């Protein structure tokens, strides 16, 4: 018989299907939309600008690596009925301390970055309405109100619409620049650019495709959808593959734009979100005002989905953390699926933390020491995630049937080593002498 579980999206009990089906897709769209922010697009754009199609293979591998991480997180939730934070807590108190420090510092800095990123295209579209800082505050408040008053079902629908906008815009640009398909296919061969630091640049592109903490949030969105047992495993795996196929289309499209529009003309753009504003100016000069404005709409959709995705997903994780600390016992995916977490005070407290304290950074600039800690913690999270998933999914904490096979272990090990190298590089590159 099919297994039965609660489905928050409908408010009714539903049976887990015998076969996976496209009609159930949802959390994957959410994780793709949240994971691909403006920073991912501009990093891929710059890779195309600097190296043409040479690193196309690296963008594809980046998607495959993230598939393994998100699949492992989803498999833990469905096979054990427990949340990822509950799994982390079983590994020792050190995981709790890492998570607490991470979400407090990361959330404070990310809140300002997400609001600014969403504000940039709006200011470019409506330059005479108000200053960038006030656009940023407006974006943060809209995200706060939206997540505060809506449960997962509405959240998923809005994310799906915004992903549709992102998809149409990026695909249109990729076609508009008339990519050289012969060179693009050649770019699928694993070749390194003949330049200094090419290995680290390549690893950075692989590691930067599609999400950090949102990969951990994927299991929570799976539960919020109403998938809480192994009957949904095939659906989750299809959903996850769709997520990173979508991510792949986004980043490959931007690499095409970088290769054709920037690399061929030897045009350099700035790193960070402002590079996308420069791109809109280049698009306007090359293809006209309509194309530039169309791109800015896609830029906004990309940034705002990351904002509301983090507002929702990481707040769910924080609420789970607090609930476990209060009860000192296991927390379950069914509790997340019930929707109670989205109405809890810890969920809303973290929403407020993401929204209001970061406003200070919008007006006073980024505090130097805090930015260094933010960079280090962010770099350390994915090695932490990969390592703990290997630990959890190869022990008796996971039912034998759903433990890692050699493919999963291999992919998670590769991911862990990749992100560990990038973490060490990030720590090494920090100006520690100035920190002290």
Coordinates of C-alpha atoms in Angstrom, one line a residue:
X1 CA 0.0 0.0 0.0
X2 CA 1.0 3.6 -0.5
X3 CA 2.2 5.4 2.6
X4 CA 0.1 8.2 3.9
X5 CA 1.3 11.6 5.1
X6 CA 0.0 15.0 5.8
X7 CA 0.3 17.5 3.0
X8 CA 0.5 21.1 4.1
X9 CA 0.0 22.3 0.6
X10 CA -3.6 21.0 0.6
X11 CA -4.2 20.7 4.3
X12 CA -5.3 17.1 3.7
X13 CA -3.8 13.6 4.1
X14 CA -2.3 12.4 0.8
X15 CA -0.8 9.1 -0.2
X16 CA 2.8 8.9 -1.3
X17 CA 2.7 7.9 -5.0
X18 CA 4.0 4.6 -6.3
X19 CA 5.8 6.4 -9.1
X20 CA 7.6 9.8 -9.2
X21 CA 5.7 12.4 -11.2
X22 CA 6.4 15.9 -12.5
X23 CA 3.1 17.1 -10.9
X24 CA 4.6 16.8 -7.4
X25 CA 7.7 18.9 -8.1
X26 CA 8.0 21.9 -5.7
X27 CA 10.8 22.0 -3.1
X28 CA 13.4 21.6 -5.9
X29 CA 12.1 24.7 -7.6
X30 CA 12.4 26.5 -4.3
X31 CA 16.0 25.4 -3.6
X32 CA 17.0 26.3 -7.2
X33 CA 15.5 29.7 -6.9
X34 CA 17.0 30.4 -3.5
X35 CA 20.4 28.9 -4.3
X36 CA 21.0 30.8 -7.5
X37 CA 21.5 34.4 -6.5
X38 CA 22.9 37.4 -8.3
X39 CA 26.3 36.5 -7.0
X40 CA 26.2 33.1 -8.8
X41 CA 25.1 34.7 -12.0
X42 CA 27.8 37.3 -12.0
X43 CA 30.5 34.8 -11.1
X44 CA 29.5 32.6 -14.1
X45 CA 29.2 35.7 -16.3
X46 CA 32.8 36.7 -15.3
X47 CA 34.0 33.1 -15.9
X48 CA 32.6 33.4 -19.4
X49 CA 34.0 36.8 -19.9
X50 CA 37.5 35.7 -18.8
X51 CA 37.7 32.2 -20.3
X52 CA 35.0 31.9 -22.9
X53 CA 33.5 28.5 -23.0
X54 CA 36.5 26.8 -21.4
X55 CA 35.0 26.3 -18.0
X56 CA 31.5 25.2 -19.1
X57 CA 32.3 21.7 -17.8
X58 CA 33.0 23.1 -14.3
X59 CA 29.6 24.7 -14.1
X60 CA 28.0 21.3 -15.0
X61 CA 30.1 19.5 -12.4
X62 CA 29.1 22.2 -9.8
X63 CA 25.4 21.2 -10.4
X64 CA 26.2 17.5 -10.0
X65 CA 28.1 18.1 -6.8
X66 CA 25.1 20.1 -5.3
X67 CA 22.7 17.4 -6.5
X68 CA 24.5 14.9 -4.2
X69 CA 24.4 17.2 -1.2
X70 CA 20.7 18.1 -1.5
X71 CA 19.7 14.5 -2.2
X72 CA 21.6 13.4 0.9
X73 CA 19.8 16.0 3.0
X74 CA 16.4 15.0 1.6
X75 CA 17.2 11.3 2.1
X76 CA 18.1 11.9 5.7
X77 CA 14.8 13.6 6.4
X78 CA 12.6 11.0 4.6
X79 CA 14.4 7.8 5.7
X80 CA 14.7 8.7 9.4
X81 CA 11.7 11.0 10.0
X82 CA 14.1 13.3 11.8
X83 CA 15.3 16.8 10.9
X84 CA 18.8 17.6 9.8
X85 CA 19.5 19.6 12.9
X86 CA 18.4 16.6 15.0
X87 CA 20.9 14.6 13.1
X88 CA 23.6 17.2 13.7
X89 CA 22.8 17.3 17.4
X90 CA 23.4 13.5 17.6
X91 CA 27.0 14.0 16.5
X92 CA 27.9 16.2 19.5
X93 CA 27.5 19.6 21.1
X94 CA 30.1 21.1 18.7
X95 CA 27.6 21.0 15.9
X96 CA 25.2 23.1 17.9
X97 CA 27.8 25.8 18.7
X98 CA 28.9 25.9 15.0
X99 CA 25.3 26.3 13.9
X100 CA 24.4 29.0 16.4
X101 CA 27.5 31.2 15.6
X102 CA 26.9 30.6 11.9
X103 CA 23.3 31.6 11.7
X104 CA 23.7 34.7 14.0
X105 CA 26.7 36.2 12.1
X106 CA 25.8 34.9 8.6
X107 CA 22.2 36.0 9.0
X108 CA 23.1 39.5 10.0
X109 CA 25.5 40.1 7.1
X110 CA 23.4 38.2 4.5
X111 CA 20.3 40.2 5.4
X112 CA 22.0 43.4 4.3
X113 CA 23.5 41.8 1.2
X114 CA 20.2 40.2 0.1
X115 CA 18.3 43.4 0.5
X116 CA 20.9 45.4 -1.4
X117 CA 21.0 42.9 -4.2
X118 CA 17.2 43.0 -4.6
X119 CA 17.3 46.8 -4.5
X120 CA 19.9 47.4 -7.3
X121 CA 17.7 46.4 -10.3
X122 CA 14.7 48.3 -8.8
X123 CA 16.8 51.4 -8.5
X124 CA 18.0 50.9 -12.1
X125 CA 14.5 50.5 -13.4
X126 CA 13.1 53.4 -11.3
X127 CA 16.0 55.7 -10.7
X128 CA 14.0 58.7 -9.6
X129 CA 11.7 57.1 -7.0
X130 CA 14.1 56.7 -4.0
X131 CA 17.7 55.9 -3.0
X132 CA 19.2 52.5 -3.0
X133 CA 19.1 52.1 0.8
X134 CA 15.3 52.7 0.9
X135 CA 14.7 50.3 -2.0
X136 CA 16.7 47.7 0.1
X137 CA 14.6 48.3 3.2
X138 CA 11.4 48.0 1.2
X139 CA 12.6 44.7 -0.3
X140 CA 13.4 43.4 3.2
X141 CA 10.1 44.5 4.6
X142 CA 8.1 43.0 1.7
X143 CA 10.0 39.7 2.2
X144 CA 9.3 39.8 5.9
X145 CA 5.6 40.4 5.5
X146 CA 5.2 37.8 2.8
X147 CA 6.9 35.0 4.7
X148 CA 5.4 36.0 8.0
X149 CA 1.8 35.7 6.8
X150 CA 2.0 32.9 4.3
X151 CA 2.6 29.2 4.7
X152 CA 4.7 27.0 2.5
X153 CA 2.1 26.3 -0.2
X154 CA 1.8 30.0 -1.1
X155 CA 5.5 30.5 -0.7
X156 CA 6.2 27.7 -3.2
X157 CA 3.7 29.1 -5.8
X158 CA 5.3 32.6 -5.7
X159 CA 8.8 31.1 -6.0
X160 CA 7.6 29.1 -9.0
X161 CA 6.4 32.2 -10.8
X162 CA 9.6 34.0 -10.1
X163 CA 11.7 31.1 -11.3
X164 CA 9.6 31.2 -14.5
X165 CA 10.7 34.8 -14.9
X166 CA 14.3 33.9 -14.3
X167 CA 14.1 31.0 -16.7
X168 CA 12.6 33.0 -19.5
X169 CA 15.0 36.0 -19.1
X170 CA 18.3 33.9 -18.9
X171 CA 17.3 31.6 -21.7
X172 CA 16.3 34.6 -23.9
X173 CA 19.7 36.3 -23.3
X174 CA 21.5 33.0 -24.1
X175 CA 19.7 32.8 -27.4
X176 CA 20.0 36.5 -28.1
X177 CA 23.8 36.6 -28.0
X178 CA 23.9 33.7 -30.6
X179 CA 26.2 31.3 -28.8
X180 CA 28.7 29.3 -30.8
X181 CA 27.5 25.8 -30.1
X182 CA 30.6 24.2 -31.4
X183 CA 32.8 26.0 -28.9
X184 CA 30.1 25.4 -26.2
X185 CA 30.3 21.6 -26.7
X186 CA 34.1 21.8 -26.7
X187 CA 33.8 23.5 -23.3
X188 CA 32.3 20.3 -21.9
X189 CA 35.8 18.7 -22.1
X190 CA 37.6 19.2 -18.7
X191 CA 40.4 21.6 -19.7
X192 CA 41.9 24.2 -17.4
X193 CA 42.6 27.7 -18.7
X194 CA 46.3 28.4 -19.3
X195 CA 46.5 31.1 -16.7
X196 CA 47.7 31.7 -13.2
X197 CA 45.5 30.3 -10.4
X198 CA 43.3 28.5 -13.0
X199 CA 42.8 25.5 -10.7
X200 CA 41.5 27.7 -7.8
X201 CA 39.3 29.7 -10.2
X202 CA 37.9 26.5 -11.6
X203 CA 37.2 25.1 -8.1
X204 CA 35.6 28.4 -7.1
X205 CA 33.2 28.1 -10.1
X206 CA 32.3 24.5 -9.3
X207 CA 31.7 25.4 -5.6
X208 CA 29.8 28.6 -6.3
X209 CA 27.0 27.0 -8.4
X210 CA 23.7 27.1 -6.6
X211 CA 23.5 27.5 -2.8
X212 CA 25.1 27.1 0.6
X213 CA 22.9 26.8 3.6
X214 CA 19.9 26.4 1.2
X215 CA 21.2 22.9 0.5
X216 CA 20.6 22.1 4.1
X217 CA 17.2 23.8 4.0
X218 CA 16.1 21.5 1.2
X219 CA 15.1 18.7 3.6
X220 CA 13.0 21.2 5.6
X221 CA 11.2 22.3 2.4
X222 CA 10.6 18.6 1.5
X223 CA 8.9 18.1 4.9
X224 CA 7.0 21.4 4.6
X225 CA 5.6 20.1 1.3
X226 CA 4.2 17.1 3.3
X227 CA 6.8 14.5 2.3
X228 CA 7.7 12.9 5.5
X229 CA 8.5 9.2 4.8
X230 CA 10.3 6.9 2.4
X231 CA 7.2 6.6 0.1
X232 CA 8.3 10.0 -1.3
X233 CA 11.9 9.1 -1.9
X234 CA 11.6 8.7 -5.7
X235 CA 9.6 11.9 -6.0
X236 CA 12.3 13.8 -3.9
X237 CA 15.0 12.5 -6.1
X238 CA 13.2 13.6 -9.3
X239 CA 12.5 16.9 -7.6
X240 CA 16.2 17.4 -6.7
X241 CA 17.3 16.6 -10.3
X242 CA 14.9 19.1 -11.7
X243 CA 16.3 21.7 -9.2
X244 CA 19.8 21.4 -10.4
X245 CA 18.9 21.0 -14.1
X246 CA 17.1 24.3 -13.7
X247 CA 20.2 25.7 -11.9
X248 CA 22.4 24.5 -14.7
X249 CA 20.3 26.3 -17.3
X250 CA 20.6 29.5 -15.4
X251 CA 24.4 29.4 -15.0
X252 CA 25.2 28.0 -18.4
X253 CA 23.0 30.7 -20.0
X254 CA 25.0 33.4 -18.2
X255 CA 28.2 31.8 -19.2
X256 CA 27.1 32.0 -22.8
X257 CA 26.3 35.7 -22.3
X258 CA 29.8 36.2 -20.8
X259 CA 31.5 34.3 -23.5
X260 CA 29.8 35.9 -26.5
X261 CA 29.0 39.4 -25.3
X262 CA 32.0 40.1 -23.0
X263 CA 34.8 37.7 -23.9
X264 CA 34.6 38.3 -27.6
X265 CA 34.7 42.1 -27.2
X266 CA 37.3 42.0 -24.4
X267 CA 34.9 43.8 -21.9
X268 CA 35.5 43.5 -18.2
X269 CA 32.9 43.9 -15.6
X270 CA 33.0 44.3 -11.8
X271 CA 32.6 41.4 -9.5
X272 CA 29.6 41.4 -7.2
X273 CA 26.0 42.5 -7.9
X274 CA 27.1 45.8 -9.5
X275 CA 28.5 43.8 -12.4
X276 CA 25.0 42.9 -13.4
X277 CA 24.1 46.6 -13.5
X278 CA 27.0 47.1 -15.9
X279 CA 25.7 44.2 -18.0
X280 CA 22.4 45.9 -18.3
X281 CA 24.2 49.0 -19.7
X282 CA 26.1 46.8 -22.2
X283 CA 22.8 45.1 -23.2
X284 CA 21.1 48.4 -23.7
X285 CA 24.0 49.6 -26.0
X286 CA 24.0 46.3 -27.9
X287 CA 20.4 45.3 -28.1
X288 CA 18.3 48.3 -27.0
X289 CA 16.4 49.5 -23.9
X290 CA 13.7 46.8 -23.9
X291 CA 16.3 44.0 -23.6
X292 CA 18.1 45.8 -20.8
X293 CA 14.9 46.3 -18.8
X294 CA 13.9 42.7 -19.4
X295 CA 17.2 41.7 -18.0
X296 CA 16.8 43.9 -14.9
X297 CA 13.4 42.3 -14.2
X298 CA 15.2 38.9 -14.3
X299 CA 17.9 40.3 -12.1
X300 CA 15.3 41.3 -9.5
X301 CA 13.6 37.9 -9.7
X302 CA 16.9 36.2 -9.1
X303 CA 17.8 38.4 -6.1
X304 CA 14.3 38.4 -4.5
X305 CA 13.9 34.7 -4.7
X306 CA 17.1 34.3 -2.8
X307 CA 15.9 36.8 -0.2
X308 CA 12.5 35.2 0.5
X309 CA 14.0 31.7 0.2
X310 CA 16.5 32.4 3.0
X311 CA 13.9 34.3 5.0
X312 CA 11.7 31.1 4.9
X313 CA 14.2 28.2 4.8
X314 CA 16.8 29.3 7.3
X315 CA 14.1 30.5 9.7
X316 CA 12.6 27.0 9.5
X317 CA 16.0 25.6 10.5
X318 CA 16.4 28.1 13.3
X319 CA 12.9 27.3 14.6
X320 CA 13.8 23.6 14.6
X321 CA 17.0 24.3 16.5
X322 CA 15.2 26.2 19.2
X323 CA 12.4 23.6 19.5
X324 CA 15.0 20.9 20.0
X325 CA 16.8 22.9 22.7
X326 CA 13.5 23.5 24.5
X327 CA 12.4 19.9 24.4
X328 CA 15.8 18.2 24.6
X329 CA 14.5 15.4 22.5
X330 CA 14.2 14.4 18.8
X331 CA 12.4 16.7 16.5
X332 CA 10.6 15.2 13.4
X333 CA 9.9 16.0 9.8
X334 CA 6.2 15.6 10.6
X335 CA 6.4 18.6 13.0
X336 CA 7.8 20.7 10.2
X337 CA 5.1 19.4 7.8
X338 CA 2.3 20.5 10.2
X339 CA 3.1 24.1 9.6
X340 CA 3.5 24.9 13.3
X341 CA 7.1 25.9 12.8
X342 CA 6.0 28.7 10.4
X343 CA 3.9 30.2 13.2
X344 CA 6.3 29.7 16.0
X345 CA 8.1 32.6 17.8
X346 CA 11.6 31.3 16.9
X347 CA 10.7 31.3 13.2
X348 CA 9.4 34.9 13.4
X349 CA 12.3 36.0 15.6
X350 CA 14.8 34.9 13.1
X351 CA 12.8 36.6 10.4
X352 CA 13.1 39.8 12.3
X353 CA 16.8 39.2 12.8
X354 CA 17.3 38.9 9.0
X355 CA 15.4 42.1 8.4
X356 CA 15.9 44.8 10.9
X357 CA 19.5 44.6 12.4
X358 CA 21.0 44.4 8.9
X359 CA 19.4 47.8 8.0
X360 CA 22.2 49.4 10.1
X361 CA 24.8 48.0 7.6
X362 CA 22.9 49.6 4.7
X363 CA 23.7 53.0 6.1
X364 CA 26.9 52.5 7.9
X365 CA 28.9 50.2 5.6
X366 CA 30.1 46.7 6.4
X367 CA 32.1 46.2 9.6
X368 CA 35.5 44.9 8.6
X369 CA 35.9 42.2 11.3
X370 CA 32.3 40.9 10.9
X371 CA 32.8 40.6 7.2
X372 CA 35.9 38.4 7.7
X373 CA 34.0 36.2 10.1
X374 CA 31.1 36.0 7.7
X375 CA 33.4 34.9 4.9
X376 CA 35.1 32.3 7.0
X377 CA 31.9 30.8 8.4
X378 CA 30.3 30.8 5.0
X379 CA 33.3 28.9 3.5
X380 CA 33.2 26.4 6.4
X381 CA 29.6 25.6 6.1
X382 CA 29.7 23.3 3.0
X383 CA 32.6 21.2 4.3
X384 CA 30.6 20.9 7.5
X385 CA 27.5 19.9 5.6
X386 CA 29.2 17.3 3.4
X387 CA 31.2 15.8 6.3
X388 CA 28.2 15.5 8.6
X389 CA 26.1 14.0 5.9
X390 CA 28.7 11.3 5.2
X391 CA 28.8 10.6 9.0
X392 CA 25.0 10.4 9.4
X393 CA 24.3 8.4 6.3
X394 CA 26.9 5.7 6.9
X395 CA 25.9 4.8 10.5
X396 CA 23.1 3.2 12.4
X397 CA 21.4 6.6 12.6
X398 CA 20.1 5.9 9.1
X399 CA 18.1 2.7 8.3
X400 CA 20.4 0.3 6.4
X401 CA 18.3 0.4 3.2
X402 CA 18.8 4.2 2.9
X403 CA 22.5 4.5 3.8
X404 CA 25.0 5.8 1.3
X405 CA 26.2 3.6 -1.5
X406 CA 29.5 4.0 -3.2
X407 CA 28.2 6.6 -5.6
X408 CA 26.8 8.8 -2.8
X409 CA 29.9 8.4 -0.7
X410 CA 32.1 9.3 -3.6
X411 CA 30.2 12.4 -4.6
X412 CA 29.9 13.6 -1.0
X413 CA 33.6 12.9 -0.4
X414 CA 34.5 14.9 -3.6
X415 CA 32.2 17.7 -2.4
X416 CA 33.8 17.7 1.0
X417 CA 37.3 17.9 -0.3
X418 CA 36.4 20.6 -2.9
X419 CA 34.8 22.8 -0.3
X420 CA 37.6 22.1 2.2
X421 CA 40.1 23.4 -0.3
X422 CA 38.0 26.5 -1.0
X423 CA 37.5 27.0 2.8
X424 CA 41.3 26.9 3.4
X425 CA 41.8 29.3 0.5
X426 CA 39.2 31.7 1.9
X427 CA 40.7 31.6 5.3
X428 CA 44.2 32.1 3.9
X429 CA 43.1 35.1 1.8
X430 CA 41.7 37.0 4.7
X431 CA 43.7 40.0 5.9
X432 CA 44.2 38.6 9.5
X433 CA 46.9 41.1 10.4
X434 CA 44.4 43.9 10.0
X435 CA 41.7 41.9 11.9
X436 CA 43.8 41.9 15.1

